[in-house]
């Protein structure tokens, strides 16, 4: 594709001030693609943050409807990218074409969801306490609160969703929706894809009259630290490894002015198979689990990494069937050489442990990821060993057998924070094990019943978050419309005349919002 | 008062395992009061956190109405404390009786406000996306989201509000409302007061059948670090100095499992006096400002520490009048010896600077705080000197004169984050200087017009927060009902049958909530 320049996107322009260059790689062959990317210089990081900072005031003061137009225009531009774009993403990531088409729809759908949020207006959190001049002993002044963007946001995309969690993904969409300009750090695993998507965003920004610094993108290894340290950056969105997310969180916390980081990091997504369900549909569960573990080469944040069952002849049968199915799964190409290397290291680490046995899987090769099934002694978790707590990114999972419900409860108590927890259960199971629900609720962002955690709906009710180390702050989600909350802060006006108030707070309610007025929700005009 | 035992409150019991003891002090005389307080041992910190941790599951699963009963019972208990209690608070803090009575009403009113929030139920953030089994290409599962407490919260009270920002203050009230048990670190400046209030909370907890570990309190210098490091603590609320708040934030960020900290810290609360207002009512403004600066001996987070005006004969007149009024103000007793020492050091620091002149105030003595007025060269701020950016806690303020509107804008740009910014303005001023509003909005949590920032209404619309260093996280408020949001996190349920869902999410909407159902707000039952 001829328009992939490989230069930074700064303030609506392209820039290549640095000398270092990088190449994008064909994920299947390992060969360099014919695109050169310029690593951002320190100066370019500064310029990108400065552009975002300049854009913040005009951008955040646009009406929500104008920002919605912008998001919709991005969605249209992305939907309009041609067949050569799809082919390019497939080459860079080794993900199949159908998946990329689906992910593109997900990405544009996500942008349109945030456009709806902007039109609905509840994200503004409008609250009005009218003056009480006669109140005894002291009068009350008129006080009105709404929410504004926190400022420019640095976004670090994920390797595993080159579209939906990347350049125009959920973090970017929610930050822009909140009125926050974005400086995006392009992922080294799909730089050409990022270049195309950034161009689409810039076209949409120009078409809808956005400030030129509303979206910026920089390339390069190691430029992320400078970005997070830049004074103008006021929040960070990140999806990736625990090590990477924690490093950025630490960096952000140590700034002269600390800033919030929402890092989505590591989750082993326990799946608990309860006895009745196992008795009734053990084979089906084995098949479904195999599909979930291997979906997309296991490269999902929500891939089931820990399968838990109660010791029984049925569970032994299930184990056998599951092992057989896992053994039959073909090797798959991973997103990039780094992911494959990590996968191999993860397998080696776990396989070498004395309390872990290998149930299925071909020896791990040098080109593709071989699906693997392990079984671990429950005592490993009960003793607080960290071995099983961190995710292995790839098509591997670990079975754990517990003696009885008490041990199951102890095992769940021992788990760290998770994105998801899944129960495979019949009604009789729920009746018997219902007390586990609050235990799971306390550990995760999403509880599933008789489903599989891979596949994260983009909707108002979705939570893709959870206690550490699933994320750096359990109070947020990086998928679904609530993601906008991470980048908003409240401001109130005391005793201001109507014409100087933001529209959300004006008496005649020009945005038609449902507002908390004197403690009651109301869509009324106050005139 | 005979029931002041000075022992830790742990799990509904009293405990004094450590050997070190502390005394409470009469703030006016500096004499020790006849109460001995036992410093919490490491073991007691651990026990207090363990009690809160045990209480979390049962407490957070109580219906919001039950938690509302608890908060109301605390309010009633506090309102019912006798005259000897009021006298005791006055002795420990040197605050006048009328102020303490008012603050008690504020404290019980705050608890009742959160009881209303619990009854209203919007804090639950209920969202429902119903299943779409026929959706193409993939069906949608039923997904339902609400918010739960983050877990046990450590609260550090402030010295300057021994009731409203202390043991049963806003942080405690909002954490309990969110379903989070509290471990409160008693402030060394009013330990006897804290003992009485903690007893009131424990009585209310017993009376309303709360889990015994729902509220715990520990005494002692230096026990705060161990508390913030304790694994069971999941969030921190703090009101106090920048140094103290930053230290706790850094500690929390460095934990194996980092936790959020909401620290309300340092604000100089700029007041900008615009020309028309000055021309029309300069003398009145001087009087009002003097009252605001000296209110409560200047010991408010929102005390105006920076008064800004445009150079003019009117401003020179105002300066003269203001200096005269400040010179006439009597010395006042501060909350404690530490506050007085800090005040003296702060004055010395600023007075010694070559670009600061002293306009009014008696030499600072050894017993009371003398009101002080300084004038600083605007260039100090424009050059980025930190001297004027940190608050002086006490009855001192700084005047700054700017040459013209451009310099005023530059000065405002140079300010760090603030709790408040105030414009004193006539309509003609607003017309001329309206463009300053977004600049101020970007710096603060609360914008005031023709009022004074001291006096923080406890209501739904109040924001007592703001960008760093006003707080450690601009996304929260520590006053007003939105404060509950700091201690809540979202959780979602996928594909759960109605009877296993939390009440907030059940089809027939038993709590009568306004819920976001399939993207539309609705109070309807879904049956």
XYZ file of C-alpha atoms in Angstrom, chain B residues 166-389:
224
model
C -12.611 12.573 60.559
C -13.804 9.351 62.221
C -17.370 9.449 60.872
C -16.609 11.997 58.171
C -17.102 11.993 54.434
C -14.540 9.311 53.583
C -15.897 6.909 56.192
C -19.508 7.643 55.241
C -18.902 7.154 51.523
C -16.868 3.984 52.039
C -19.524 2.444 54.288
C -22.234 3.502 51.832
C -20.300 1.709 49.077
C -20.295 -1.468 51.182
C -16.658 -1.182 52.224
C -15.669 -1.799 55.857
C -13.367 0.889 57.241
C -10.158 0.889 59.225
C -9.789 4.427 60.489
C -6.476 5.873 61.627
C -7.371 8.293 64.443
C -5.832 11.734 64.034
C -3.384 12.523 66.814
C -4.896 16.000 67.126
C -8.248 14.825 68.489
C -7.953 11.275 69.787
C -10.517 11.678 72.568
C -13.025 13.046 70.065
C -12.255 10.111 67.789
C -12.796 7.662 70.654
C -16.277 9.065 71.332
C -17.255 9.054 67.667
C -15.937 5.528 67.125
C -18.010 4.385 70.081
C -21.052 5.986 68.457
C -20.356 4.119 65.209
C -19.919 0.811 67.021
C -23.192 1.334 68.915
C -24.945 2.050 65.621
C -23.399 -1.051 64.048
C -24.593 -3.223 66.911
C -28.036 -1.657 66.935
C -28.541 -2.265 63.204
C -27.001 -5.738 63.131
C -23.893 -4.977 61.089
C -20.924 -7.375 60.965
C -18.639 -6.613 63.899
C -15.650 -5.707 61.747
C -17.496 -3.099 59.697
C -15.690 -0.280 61.481
C -12.310 -0.373 63.193
C -10.077 2.382 64.516
C -6.414 2.421 65.458
C -4.323 5.011 67.311
C -0.732 5.950 66.946
C 1.942 7.829 65.065
C 3.464 5.850 62.211
C 0.850 3.099 62.156
C -0.555 4.542 58.927
C 2.190 3.066 56.760
C 1.531 -0.451 58.000
C -2.169 0.105 57.409
C -1.722 1.197 53.783
C 0.645 -1.703 53.151
C -1.738 -4.316 54.583
C -2.840 -6.691 51.840
C -6.492 -6.607 52.919
C -6.812 -2.861 52.378
C -8.172 -2.125 48.883
C -8.376 1.691 48.817
C -7.341 4.708 50.853
C -9.046 7.982 51.704
C -6.865 10.754 53.088
C -7.188 14.447 53.893
C -4.083 16.327 54.941
C -0.777 17.682 53.723
C 0.783 17.268 50.298
C 3.760 15.554 51.877
C 1.641 13.086 53.823
C -0.753 12.382 50.982
C 2.006 11.894 48.463
C 3.870 9.540 50.794
C 0.781 7.358 51.188
C 0.089 7.447 47.443
C 3.642 6.349 46.709
C 3.363 3.569 49.277
C 0.075 2.360 47.803
C 1.456 2.413 44.255
C 4.490 0.368 45.306
C 2.495 -2.453 46.927
C 2.634 -5.904 45.320
C -1.022 -5.206 44.575
C -1.274 -1.431 44.052
C -4.437 0.221 45.371
C -6.135 3.523 44.598
C -5.604 6.449 46.940
C -7.811 9.473 47.094
C -5.739 12.069 48.927
C -7.025 15.615 49.277
C -3.902 17.657 49.846
C -2.845 21.165 48.857
C -4.683 24.049 47.249
C -4.063 27.805 47.223
C -7.562 28.550 45.901
C -6.973 31.591 43.694
C -9.467 34.456 43.903
C -9.462 36.747 40.875
C -10.918 40.196 41.444
C -11.992 41.702 38.139
C -12.018 45.458 37.430
C -15.735 46.288 37.361
C -16.413 44.423 40.586
C -13.463 46.168 42.163
C -14.706 49.570 41.014
C -18.225 48.996 42.296
C -17.589 47.199 45.590
C -13.893 47.154 46.391
C -14.346 47.810 50.105
C -16.966 45.121 50.476
C -14.709 42.620 48.699
C -11.847 43.511 51.038
C -14.075 42.847 54.033
C -15.465 39.590 52.693
C -12.030 38.337 51.705
C -10.632 39.180 55.126
C -13.432 37.195 56.720
C -12.822 34.231 54.393
C -9.049 34.220 54.937
C -9.440 34.353 58.717
C -12.416 32.039 59.067
C -11.542 29.207 61.426
C -8.005 30.604 61.680
C -7.520 29.955 57.954
C -7.517 26.235 58.636
C -9.595 25.236 55.626
C -8.500 23.345 52.535
C -10.355 25.991 50.568
C -8.928 29.073 52.293
C -8.068 31.740 49.666
C -4.279 31.747 49.478
C -3.778 33.801 46.319
C -5.629 37.028 45.515
C -5.147 38.246 41.967
C -6.022 41.653 40.530
C -5.179 43.863 37.560
C -2.900 46.803 38.262
C -5.003 49.957 38.620
C -5.601 52.787 41.078
C -8.659 50.840 42.294
C -6.563 47.771 42.979
C -4.020 49.866 44.907
C -6.872 51.257 47.003
C -8.208 47.770 47.540
C -4.784 46.570 48.579
C -4.518 49.311 51.154
C -7.964 48.605 52.548
C -7.377 44.857 52.602
C -3.997 45.300 54.349
C -5.614 47.476 56.979
C -8.348 44.944 57.627
C -5.874 42.078 57.818
C -3.732 44.079 60.256
C -6.784 44.519 62.475
C -7.523 40.828 62.745
C -6.804 39.219 66.103
C -4.469 36.294 66.542
C -6.199 32.912 66.832
C -5.340 29.611 68.430
C -4.570 26.887 65.913
C -5.703 23.272 66.038
C -2.506 21.994 67.568
C 1.149 22.751 68.132
C 2.144 21.048 64.887
C -0.115 23.280 62.824
C 1.257 26.380 64.538
C 4.824 25.286 63.911
C 4.100 24.622 60.233
C 2.396 27.986 59.934
C 5.437 29.738 61.382
C 7.755 27.869 59.051
C 5.545 28.653 56.052
C 5.558 32.365 56.872
C 9.317 32.405 57.317
C 9.819 30.645 54.010
C 7.709 33.069 52.026
C 8.749 36.237 53.888
C 12.396 35.508 53.227
C 11.977 35.615 49.465
C 13.311 38.688 47.697
C 10.288 39.042 45.441
C 7.765 38.942 48.281
C 6.871 41.907 50.465
C 5.001 41.869 53.738
C 1.898 44.079 53.719
C 0.251 43.395 57.059
C 0.417 41.251 60.180
C 2.002 41.215 63.631
C 5.197 39.222 64.188
C 4.259 35.593 64.532
C 4.215 34.590 68.210
C 4.646 31.305 70.022
C 1.100 30.599 71.078
C -1.269 31.846 68.399
C -1.379 32.416 64.664
C -1.115 36.042 63.536
C -2.960 36.843 60.304
C -0.538 37.839 57.550
C -0.795 39.476 54.157
C 1.993 39.302 51.584
C 2.413 40.628 48.104
C 4.402 38.698 45.526
C 5.854 39.614 42.169
C 3.786 37.923 39.457
C 7.027 36.905 37.803
C 7.554 34.401 40.585
C 4.635 32.374 39.266
C 5.389 33.024 35.610
C 8.942 31.769 36.135
C 7.643 28.524 37.577
C 8.918 29.162 41.106
C 7.152 26.692 43.413
C 7.151 29.151 46.353
C 3.565 30.332 45.979
C 2.144 27.053 44.716
